[in-house]
CSV table of C-alpha atoms and ligand atoms in Angstrom, one decimal:
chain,number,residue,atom,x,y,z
A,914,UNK,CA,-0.1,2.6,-31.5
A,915,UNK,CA,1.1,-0.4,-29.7
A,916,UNK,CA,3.5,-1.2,-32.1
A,917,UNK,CA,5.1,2.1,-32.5
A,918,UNK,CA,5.4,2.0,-28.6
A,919,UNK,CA,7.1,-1.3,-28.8
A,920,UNK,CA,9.4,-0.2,-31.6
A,921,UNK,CA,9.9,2.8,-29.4
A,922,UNK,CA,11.5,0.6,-26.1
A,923,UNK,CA,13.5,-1.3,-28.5
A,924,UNK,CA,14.9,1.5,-30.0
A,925,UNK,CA,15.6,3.0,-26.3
A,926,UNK,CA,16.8,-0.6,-25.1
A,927,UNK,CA,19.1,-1.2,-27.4
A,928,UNK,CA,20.9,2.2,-27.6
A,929,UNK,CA,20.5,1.7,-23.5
A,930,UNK,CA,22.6,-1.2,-24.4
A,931,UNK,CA,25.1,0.3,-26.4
A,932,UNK,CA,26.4,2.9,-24.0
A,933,UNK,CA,26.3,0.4,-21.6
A,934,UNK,CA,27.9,-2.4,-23.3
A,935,UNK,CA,26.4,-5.5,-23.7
A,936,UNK,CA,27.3,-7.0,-20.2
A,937,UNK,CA,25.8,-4.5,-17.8
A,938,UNK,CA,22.4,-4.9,-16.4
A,939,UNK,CA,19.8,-2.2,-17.0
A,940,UNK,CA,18.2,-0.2,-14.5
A,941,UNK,CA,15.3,-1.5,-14.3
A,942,UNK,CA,16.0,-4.8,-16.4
A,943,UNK,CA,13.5,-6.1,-18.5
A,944,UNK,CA,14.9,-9.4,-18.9
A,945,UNK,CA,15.6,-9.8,-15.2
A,946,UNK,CA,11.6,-10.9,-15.1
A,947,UNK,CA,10.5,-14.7,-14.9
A,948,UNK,CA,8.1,-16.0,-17.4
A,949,UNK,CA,4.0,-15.6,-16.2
A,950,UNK,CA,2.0,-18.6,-15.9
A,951,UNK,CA,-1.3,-16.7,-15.2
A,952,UNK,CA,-2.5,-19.2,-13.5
A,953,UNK,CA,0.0,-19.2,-10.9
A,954,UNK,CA,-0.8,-16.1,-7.9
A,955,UNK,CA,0.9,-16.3,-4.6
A,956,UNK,CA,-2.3,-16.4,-2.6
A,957,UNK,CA,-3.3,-19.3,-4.7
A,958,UNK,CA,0.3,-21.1,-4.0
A,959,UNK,CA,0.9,-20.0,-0.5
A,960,UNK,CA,-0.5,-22.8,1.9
A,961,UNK,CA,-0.7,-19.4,4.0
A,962,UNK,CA,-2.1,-16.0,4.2
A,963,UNK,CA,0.2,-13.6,1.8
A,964,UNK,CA,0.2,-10.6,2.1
A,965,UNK,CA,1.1,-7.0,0.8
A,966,UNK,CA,1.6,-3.7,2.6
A,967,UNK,CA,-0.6,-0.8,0.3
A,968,UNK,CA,-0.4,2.9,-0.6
A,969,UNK,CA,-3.7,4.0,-1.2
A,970,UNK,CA,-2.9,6.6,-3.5
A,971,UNK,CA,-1.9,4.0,-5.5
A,972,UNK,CA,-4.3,2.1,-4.6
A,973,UNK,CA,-6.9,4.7,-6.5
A,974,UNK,CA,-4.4,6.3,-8.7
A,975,UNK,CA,-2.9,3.0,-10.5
A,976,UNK,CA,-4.1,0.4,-12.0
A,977,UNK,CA,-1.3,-1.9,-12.7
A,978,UNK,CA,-0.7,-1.4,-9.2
A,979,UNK,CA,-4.8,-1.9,-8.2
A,980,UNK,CA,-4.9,-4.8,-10.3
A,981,UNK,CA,-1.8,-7.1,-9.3
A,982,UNK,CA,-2.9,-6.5,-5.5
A,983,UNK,CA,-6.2,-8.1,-6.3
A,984,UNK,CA,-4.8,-10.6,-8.2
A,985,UNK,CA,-1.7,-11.9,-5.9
A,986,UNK,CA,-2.7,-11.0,-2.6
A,987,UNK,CA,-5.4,-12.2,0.2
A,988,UNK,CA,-4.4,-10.1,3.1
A,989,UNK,CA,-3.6,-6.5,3.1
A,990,UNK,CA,-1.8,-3.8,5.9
A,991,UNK,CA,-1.6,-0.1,5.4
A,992,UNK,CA,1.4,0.9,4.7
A,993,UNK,CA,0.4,4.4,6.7
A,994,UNK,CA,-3.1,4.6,6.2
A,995,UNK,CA,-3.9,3.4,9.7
A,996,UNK,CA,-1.5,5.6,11.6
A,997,UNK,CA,-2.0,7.7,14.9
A,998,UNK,CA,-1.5,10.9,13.0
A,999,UNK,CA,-3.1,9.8,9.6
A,1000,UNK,CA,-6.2,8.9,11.4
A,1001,UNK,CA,-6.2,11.3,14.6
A,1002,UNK,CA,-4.3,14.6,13.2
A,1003,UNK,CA,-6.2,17.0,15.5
A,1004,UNK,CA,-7.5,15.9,19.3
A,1005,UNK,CA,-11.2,15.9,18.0
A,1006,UNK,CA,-10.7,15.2,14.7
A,1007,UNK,CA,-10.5,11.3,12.9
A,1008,UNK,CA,-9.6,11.4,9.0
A,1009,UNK,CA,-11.4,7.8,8.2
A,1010,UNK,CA,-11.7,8.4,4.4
A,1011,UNK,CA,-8.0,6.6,3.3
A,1012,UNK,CA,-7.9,4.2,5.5
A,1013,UNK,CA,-12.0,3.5,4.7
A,1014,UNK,CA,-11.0,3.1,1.5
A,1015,UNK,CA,-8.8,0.1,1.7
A,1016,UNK,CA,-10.9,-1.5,3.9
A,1017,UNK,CA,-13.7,-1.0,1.2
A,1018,UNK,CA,-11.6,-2.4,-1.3
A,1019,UNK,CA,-10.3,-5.3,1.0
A,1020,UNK,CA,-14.0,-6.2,1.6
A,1021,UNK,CA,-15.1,-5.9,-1.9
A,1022,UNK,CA,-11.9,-8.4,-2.9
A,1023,UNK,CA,-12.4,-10.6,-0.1
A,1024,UNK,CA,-9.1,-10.1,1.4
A,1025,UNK,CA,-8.2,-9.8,4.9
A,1026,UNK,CA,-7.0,-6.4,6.7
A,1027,UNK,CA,-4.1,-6.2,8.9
A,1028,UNK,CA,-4.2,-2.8,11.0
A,1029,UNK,CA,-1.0,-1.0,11.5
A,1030,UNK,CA,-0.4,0.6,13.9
A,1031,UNK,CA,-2.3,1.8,17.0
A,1032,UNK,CA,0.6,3.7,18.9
A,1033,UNK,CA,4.1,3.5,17.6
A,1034,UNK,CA,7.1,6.1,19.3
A,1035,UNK,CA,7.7,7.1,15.9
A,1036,UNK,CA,4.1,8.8,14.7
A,1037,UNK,CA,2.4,11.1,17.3
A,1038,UNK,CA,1.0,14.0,16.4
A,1039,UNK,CA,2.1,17.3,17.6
A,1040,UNK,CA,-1.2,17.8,19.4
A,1041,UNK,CA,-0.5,14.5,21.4
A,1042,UNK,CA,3.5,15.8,21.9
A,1043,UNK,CA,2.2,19.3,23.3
A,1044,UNK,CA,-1.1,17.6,25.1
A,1045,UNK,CA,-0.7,19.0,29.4
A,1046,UNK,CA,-2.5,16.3,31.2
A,1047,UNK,CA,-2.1,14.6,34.2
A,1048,UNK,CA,-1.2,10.4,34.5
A,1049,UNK,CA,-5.0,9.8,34.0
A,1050,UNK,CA,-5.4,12.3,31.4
A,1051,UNK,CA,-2.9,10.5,29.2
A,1052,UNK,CA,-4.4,7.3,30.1
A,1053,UNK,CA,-7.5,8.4,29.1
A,1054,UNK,CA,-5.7,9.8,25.9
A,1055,UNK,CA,-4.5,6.1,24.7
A,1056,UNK,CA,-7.3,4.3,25.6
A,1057,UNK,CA,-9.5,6.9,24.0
A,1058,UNK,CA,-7.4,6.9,20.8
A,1059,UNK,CA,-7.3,2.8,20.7
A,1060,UNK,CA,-10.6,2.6,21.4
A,1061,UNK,CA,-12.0,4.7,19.0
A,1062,UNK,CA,-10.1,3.1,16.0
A,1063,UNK,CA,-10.7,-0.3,17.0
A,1064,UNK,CA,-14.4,0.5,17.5
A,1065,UNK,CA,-14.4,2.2,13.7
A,1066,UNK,CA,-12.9,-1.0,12.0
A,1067,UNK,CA,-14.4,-3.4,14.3
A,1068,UNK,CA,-15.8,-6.9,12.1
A,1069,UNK,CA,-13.9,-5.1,8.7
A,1070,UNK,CA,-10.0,-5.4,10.6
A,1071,UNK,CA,-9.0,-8.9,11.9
A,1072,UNK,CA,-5.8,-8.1,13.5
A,1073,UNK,CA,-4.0,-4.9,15.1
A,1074,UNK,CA,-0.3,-4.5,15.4
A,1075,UNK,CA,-1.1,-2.9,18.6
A,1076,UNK,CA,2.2,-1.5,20.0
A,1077,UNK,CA,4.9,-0.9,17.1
A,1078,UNK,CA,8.9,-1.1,17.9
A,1079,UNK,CA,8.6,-0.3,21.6
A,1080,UNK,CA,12.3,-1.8,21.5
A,1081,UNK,CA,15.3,0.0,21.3
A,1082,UNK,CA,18.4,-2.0,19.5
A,1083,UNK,CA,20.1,-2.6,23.3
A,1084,UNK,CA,16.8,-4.3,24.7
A,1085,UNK,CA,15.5,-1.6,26.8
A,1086,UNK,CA,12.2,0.5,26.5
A,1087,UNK,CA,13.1,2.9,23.4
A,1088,UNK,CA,12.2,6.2,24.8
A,1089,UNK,CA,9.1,7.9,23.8
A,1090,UNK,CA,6.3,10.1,24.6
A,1091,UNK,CA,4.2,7.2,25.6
A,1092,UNK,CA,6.7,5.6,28.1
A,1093,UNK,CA,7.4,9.3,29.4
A,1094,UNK,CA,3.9,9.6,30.5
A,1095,UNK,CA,2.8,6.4,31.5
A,1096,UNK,CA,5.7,4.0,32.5
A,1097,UNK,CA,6.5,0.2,30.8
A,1098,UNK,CA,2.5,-0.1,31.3
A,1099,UNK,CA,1.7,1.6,28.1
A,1100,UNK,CA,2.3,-1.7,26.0
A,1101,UNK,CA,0.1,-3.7,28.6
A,1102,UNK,CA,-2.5,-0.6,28.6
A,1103,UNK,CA,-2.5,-0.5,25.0
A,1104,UNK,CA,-3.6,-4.4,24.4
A,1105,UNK,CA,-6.3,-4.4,27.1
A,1106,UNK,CA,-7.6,-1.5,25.8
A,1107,UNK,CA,-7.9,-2.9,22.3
A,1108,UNK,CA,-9.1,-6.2,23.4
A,1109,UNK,CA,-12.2,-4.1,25.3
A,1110,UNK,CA,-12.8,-2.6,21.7
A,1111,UNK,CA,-12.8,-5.9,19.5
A,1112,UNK,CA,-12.6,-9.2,21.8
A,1113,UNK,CA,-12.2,-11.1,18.3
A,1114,UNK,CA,-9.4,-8.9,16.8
A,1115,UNK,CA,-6.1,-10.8,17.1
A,1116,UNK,CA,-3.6,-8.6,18.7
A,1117,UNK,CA,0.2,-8.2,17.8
A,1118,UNK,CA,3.2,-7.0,18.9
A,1119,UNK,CA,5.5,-5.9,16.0
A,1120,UNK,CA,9.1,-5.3,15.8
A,1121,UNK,CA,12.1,-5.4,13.8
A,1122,UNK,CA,15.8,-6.7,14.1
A,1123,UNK,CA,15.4,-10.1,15.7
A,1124,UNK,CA,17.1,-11.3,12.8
A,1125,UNK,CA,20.4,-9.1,13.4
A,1126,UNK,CA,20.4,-8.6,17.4
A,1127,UNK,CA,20.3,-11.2,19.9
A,1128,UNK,CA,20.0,-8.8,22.5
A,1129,UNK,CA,17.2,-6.6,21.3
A,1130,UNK,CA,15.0,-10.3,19.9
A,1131,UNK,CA,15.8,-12.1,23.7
A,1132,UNK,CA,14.5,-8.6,25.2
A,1133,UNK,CA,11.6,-8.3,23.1
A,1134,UNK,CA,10.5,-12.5,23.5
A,1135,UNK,CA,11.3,-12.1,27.4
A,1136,UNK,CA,8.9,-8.6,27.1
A,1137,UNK,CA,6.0,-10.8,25.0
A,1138,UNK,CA,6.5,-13.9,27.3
A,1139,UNK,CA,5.5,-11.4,30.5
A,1140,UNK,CA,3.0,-10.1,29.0
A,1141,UNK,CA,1.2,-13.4,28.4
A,1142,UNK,CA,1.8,-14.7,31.7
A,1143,UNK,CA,0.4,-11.7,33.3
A,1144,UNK,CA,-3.0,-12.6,31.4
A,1145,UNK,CA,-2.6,-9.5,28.8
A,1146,UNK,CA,-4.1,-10.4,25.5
A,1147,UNK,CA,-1.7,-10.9,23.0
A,1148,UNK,CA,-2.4,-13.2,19.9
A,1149,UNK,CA,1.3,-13.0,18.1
A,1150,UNK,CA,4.2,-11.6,17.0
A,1151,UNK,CA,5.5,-9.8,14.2
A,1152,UNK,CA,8.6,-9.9,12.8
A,1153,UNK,CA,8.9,-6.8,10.7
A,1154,UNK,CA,12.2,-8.7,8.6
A,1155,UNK,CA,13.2,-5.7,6.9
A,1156,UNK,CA,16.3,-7.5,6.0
A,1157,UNK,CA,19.0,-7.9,3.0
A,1158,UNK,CA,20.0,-10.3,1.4
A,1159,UNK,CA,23.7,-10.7,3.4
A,1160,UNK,CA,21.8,-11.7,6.5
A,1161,UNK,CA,22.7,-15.3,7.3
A,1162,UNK,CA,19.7,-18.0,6.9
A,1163,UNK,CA,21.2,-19.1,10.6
A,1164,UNK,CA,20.4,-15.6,11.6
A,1165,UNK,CA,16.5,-15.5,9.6
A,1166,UNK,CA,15.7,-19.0,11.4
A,1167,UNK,CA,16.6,-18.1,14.6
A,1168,UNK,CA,14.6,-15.1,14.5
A,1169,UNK,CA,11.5,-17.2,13.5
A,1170,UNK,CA,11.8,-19.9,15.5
A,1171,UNK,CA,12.5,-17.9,18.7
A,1172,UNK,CA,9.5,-16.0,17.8
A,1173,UNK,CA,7.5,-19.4,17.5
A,1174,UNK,CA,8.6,-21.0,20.9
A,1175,UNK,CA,6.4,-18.2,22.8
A,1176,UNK,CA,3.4,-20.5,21.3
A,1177,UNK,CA,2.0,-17.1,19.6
A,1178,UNK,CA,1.2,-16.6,16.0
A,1179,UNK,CA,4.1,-15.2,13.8
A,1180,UNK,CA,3.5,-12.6,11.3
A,1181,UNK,CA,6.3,-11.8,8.9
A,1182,UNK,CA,5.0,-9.0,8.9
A,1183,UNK,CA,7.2,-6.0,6.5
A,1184,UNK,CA,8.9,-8.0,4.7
A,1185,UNK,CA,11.8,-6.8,2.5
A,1186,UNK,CA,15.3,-8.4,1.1
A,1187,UNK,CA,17.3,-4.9,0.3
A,1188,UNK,CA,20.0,-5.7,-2.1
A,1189,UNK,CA,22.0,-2.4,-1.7
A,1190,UNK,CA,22.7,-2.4,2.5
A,1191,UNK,CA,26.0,-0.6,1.7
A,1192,UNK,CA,24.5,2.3,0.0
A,1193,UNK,CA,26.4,1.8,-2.7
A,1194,UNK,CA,25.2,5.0,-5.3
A,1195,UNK,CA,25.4,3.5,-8.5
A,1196,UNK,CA,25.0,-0.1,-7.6
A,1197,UNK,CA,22.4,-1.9,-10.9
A,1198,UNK,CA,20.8,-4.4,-10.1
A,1199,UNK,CA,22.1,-7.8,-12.3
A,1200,UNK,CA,21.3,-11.6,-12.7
A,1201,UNK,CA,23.9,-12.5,-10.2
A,1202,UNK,CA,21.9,-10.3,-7.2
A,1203,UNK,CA,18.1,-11.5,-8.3
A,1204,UNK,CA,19.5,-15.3,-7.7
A,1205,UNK,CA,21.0,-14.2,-4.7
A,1206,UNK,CA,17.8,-12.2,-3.8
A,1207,UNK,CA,15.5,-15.8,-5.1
A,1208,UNK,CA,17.4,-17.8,-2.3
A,1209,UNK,CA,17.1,-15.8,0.3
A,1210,UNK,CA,13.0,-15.5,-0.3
A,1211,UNK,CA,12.9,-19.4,-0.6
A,1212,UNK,CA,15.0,-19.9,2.6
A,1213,UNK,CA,12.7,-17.5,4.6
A,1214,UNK,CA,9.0,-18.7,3.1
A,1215,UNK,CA,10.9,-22.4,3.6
A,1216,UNK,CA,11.4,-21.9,7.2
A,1217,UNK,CA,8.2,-20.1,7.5
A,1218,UNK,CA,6.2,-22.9,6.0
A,1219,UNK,CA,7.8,-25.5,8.3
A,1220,UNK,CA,6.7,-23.9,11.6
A,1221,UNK,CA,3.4,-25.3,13.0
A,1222,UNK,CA,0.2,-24.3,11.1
A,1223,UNK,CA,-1.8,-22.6,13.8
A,1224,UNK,CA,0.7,-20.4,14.6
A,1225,UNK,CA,1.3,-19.4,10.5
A,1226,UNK,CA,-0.5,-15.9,10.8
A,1227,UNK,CA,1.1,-14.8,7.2
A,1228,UNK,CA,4.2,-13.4,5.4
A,1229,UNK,CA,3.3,-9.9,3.8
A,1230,UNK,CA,5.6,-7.9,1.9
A,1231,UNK,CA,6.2,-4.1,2.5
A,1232,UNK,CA,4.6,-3.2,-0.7
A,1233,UNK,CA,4.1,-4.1,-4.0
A,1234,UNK,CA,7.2,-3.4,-6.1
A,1235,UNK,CA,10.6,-2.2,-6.5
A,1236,UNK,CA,8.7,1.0,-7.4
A,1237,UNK,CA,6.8,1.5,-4.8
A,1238,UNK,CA,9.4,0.7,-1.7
A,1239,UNK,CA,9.8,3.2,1.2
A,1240,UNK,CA,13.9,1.9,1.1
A,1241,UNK,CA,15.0,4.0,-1.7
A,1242,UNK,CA,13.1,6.9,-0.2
A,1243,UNK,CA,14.6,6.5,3.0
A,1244,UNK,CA,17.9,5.9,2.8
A,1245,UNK,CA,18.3,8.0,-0.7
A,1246,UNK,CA,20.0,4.5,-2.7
A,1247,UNK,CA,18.8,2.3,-6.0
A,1248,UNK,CA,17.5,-0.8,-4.6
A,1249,UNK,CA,15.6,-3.9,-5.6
A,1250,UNK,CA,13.8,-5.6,-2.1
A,1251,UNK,CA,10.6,-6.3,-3.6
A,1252,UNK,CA,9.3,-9.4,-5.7
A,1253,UNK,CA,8.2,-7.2,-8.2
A,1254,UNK,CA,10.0,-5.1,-10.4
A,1255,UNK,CA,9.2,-1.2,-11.6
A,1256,UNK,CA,7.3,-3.1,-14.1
A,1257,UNK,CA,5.3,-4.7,-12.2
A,1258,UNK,CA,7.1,-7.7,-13.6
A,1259,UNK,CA,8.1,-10.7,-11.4
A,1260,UNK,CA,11.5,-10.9,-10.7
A,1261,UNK,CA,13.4,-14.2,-9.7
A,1262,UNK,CA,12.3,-13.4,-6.1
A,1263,UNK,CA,8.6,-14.4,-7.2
A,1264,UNK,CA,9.8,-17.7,-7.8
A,1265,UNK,CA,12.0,-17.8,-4.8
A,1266,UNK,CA,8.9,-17.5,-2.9
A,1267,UNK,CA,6.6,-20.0,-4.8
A,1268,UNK,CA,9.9,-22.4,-4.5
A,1269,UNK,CA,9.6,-22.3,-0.7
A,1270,UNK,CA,6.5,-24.0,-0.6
A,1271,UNK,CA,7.4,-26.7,-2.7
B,1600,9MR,O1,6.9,2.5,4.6
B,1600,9MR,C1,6.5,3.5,5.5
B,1600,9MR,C2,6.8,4.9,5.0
B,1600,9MR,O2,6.1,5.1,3.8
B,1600,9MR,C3,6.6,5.9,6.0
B,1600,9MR,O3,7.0,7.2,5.6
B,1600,9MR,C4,7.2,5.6,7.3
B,1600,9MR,C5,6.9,6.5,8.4
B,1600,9MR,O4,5.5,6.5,8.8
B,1600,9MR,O5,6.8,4.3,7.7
B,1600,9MR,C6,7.1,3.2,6.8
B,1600,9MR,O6,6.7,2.0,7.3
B,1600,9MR,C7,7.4,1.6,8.5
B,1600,9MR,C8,6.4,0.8,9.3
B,1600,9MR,O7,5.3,1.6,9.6
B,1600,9MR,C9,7.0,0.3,10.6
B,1600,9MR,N1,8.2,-0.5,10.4
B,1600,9MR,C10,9.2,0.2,9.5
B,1600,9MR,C11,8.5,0.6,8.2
B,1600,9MR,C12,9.6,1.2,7.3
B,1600,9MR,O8,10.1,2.3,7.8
């Protein structure tokens, strides 16, 4: 069976070929993959934690999928699992079971869990937008909510991105629901609250963009840098790096090492390298981008490996492959961020990373 399979993709490849001509990359190129020493994982070659945002459907559903998250990763964030309304849909109701499960599996693997994201403007429920309470009432609301996740996935979870993006891309207060109803206090509420829950859990705050706006990163250390000084525990930083692979290294390294002069831990934290920023709708991915792709992983892991030890918290990707990435979703495009292919094959990116440690 195997062999007809393989005659099957030649036969495919090679007429794939011919109406393509011989010089155009294939969509999703096979030979655009990096040969696999076995013995080579990143979480074996990372002098770091590395890390992978997971789907859990895919978690259960696929094994390719299942499998290379064992194998290459020892840390692991939800991708949504561990959201407000995935976990709290209904004001008395907690849906545990997805989120349970890849804390299960994390345990059972012996990898660490990254939760993400106790309140973020982007994900309250409708209950929470329609909820008719008074200043304490919401109070109680967010320190309820916090509480009670922390408390479920306390020992099991060793970190929370505890406030999510409260920054908006002109370095003010993005306007939500939670800064409607409580004032700037929310963030500082929201980190004493989870400290109460789990005094061990390290505590982050998570953005994106310090890589592309001065403004919105010198806000958002100045916001962090306050917030330790008035005693609130904070642990780190994450830099979501949602990035492509145009941004300037001058650009990536300020971003990190602004983000490591507060003294906190750094988390690079959703990391992506889009290769199609321009939306460009029939863009194919060639040999040309996955070099240009490789550098720019080596530069960031490089500059991320150089920054002091104790404050290395991890680098994790925003999934698992090409496949599986929210960016073609979201913005409707063919793109390649990931290290992985469709195939779950390593791409030059793989090796970009791995060459940043060297
Ligand atoms: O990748 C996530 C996607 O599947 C969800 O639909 C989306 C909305 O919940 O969130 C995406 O993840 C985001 C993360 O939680 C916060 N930073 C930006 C990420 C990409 O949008």
């Amino acid at each position: 069976m195997k062999k007809y399979g393989l005659v099957i993709a030649l036969v495919v490849l090679t007429t794939m070929g011919c109406l393509k001509g011989q010089d155009d990359p294939v969509f999703p190129s096979p030979d655009l993959t990096i040969p696999v020493d076995e013995s080579v994982t990143l979480q074996k070659a990372m002098p770091f934690p590395f890390g992978a945002a997971v789907n859990v459907g895919l978690l259960k559903n696929n094994t390719t999928y299942r499998n290379l998250v064992i194998k290459e990763y020892n840390s692991l964030t939800a991708e949504n699992a561990m959201k407000f309304t995935q976990l709290h849909p209904s004001e008395n109701v907690y849906t545990w079971a997805d989120a349970d499960y890849l804390v299960d599996f994390a345990q059972q693997n012996g990898k660490r869990v990254h939760g993400h994201t106790l309140i973020w403007y982007k994900n309250p429920p409708s209950w929470v937008l329609n909820y008719q309470g008074d200043a304490q009432a919401w109070d109680n609301l967010l320190k309820n909510h916090i509480q009670t996740v922390v408390s479920h996935f306390k020992g099991k979870v060793a970190s929370w991105d505890v406030v999510n993006e409260a920054m908006a891309d002109n370095g003010t207060l993005r306007d939500c629901i939670w800064l409607q109803k409580l004032g700037a206090d929310y963030i500082a509420k929201s980190f004493i609250y989870a400290h109460q829950a789990d005094p061990d859990a390290l505590l982050f705050y998570n953005d994106f963009g310090h890589e592309y706006s001065t403004t919105k990163r010198t806000a958002i250390i100045n916001m962090v840098n306050n917030l330790k000084q008035q005693g609130v525990p904070i642990d780190g930083i994450g830099l979501q790096m949602h990035t492509n692979y145009m941004q300037s290294d001058k650009n990536l390294a300020d971003a990190i090492n602004t983000a490591v002069a507060t003294g906190l831990k750094v988390h690079i934290a959703e990391l992506d390298i889009s290769m199609n920023p321009n939306n460009i709708p029939d863009l194919t991915f060639s040999a040309g981008l996955a070099e240009q792709q490789k550098a720019k992983y080596e530069f960031i892991v490089k500059t991320y490996n150089a920054i002091p030890k104790n404050q290395q918290f991890g680098i994790t990707t925003w999934n698992v492959s090409d496949a599986d990435t929210w960016i073609r979703g979201e913005y409707n495009r063919p793109d390649w961020p990931l290290p992985f292919n469709d195939n779950y094959e390593r791409k030059a990116a793989y090796q970009g990373i791995l060459d940043g440690v060297k």
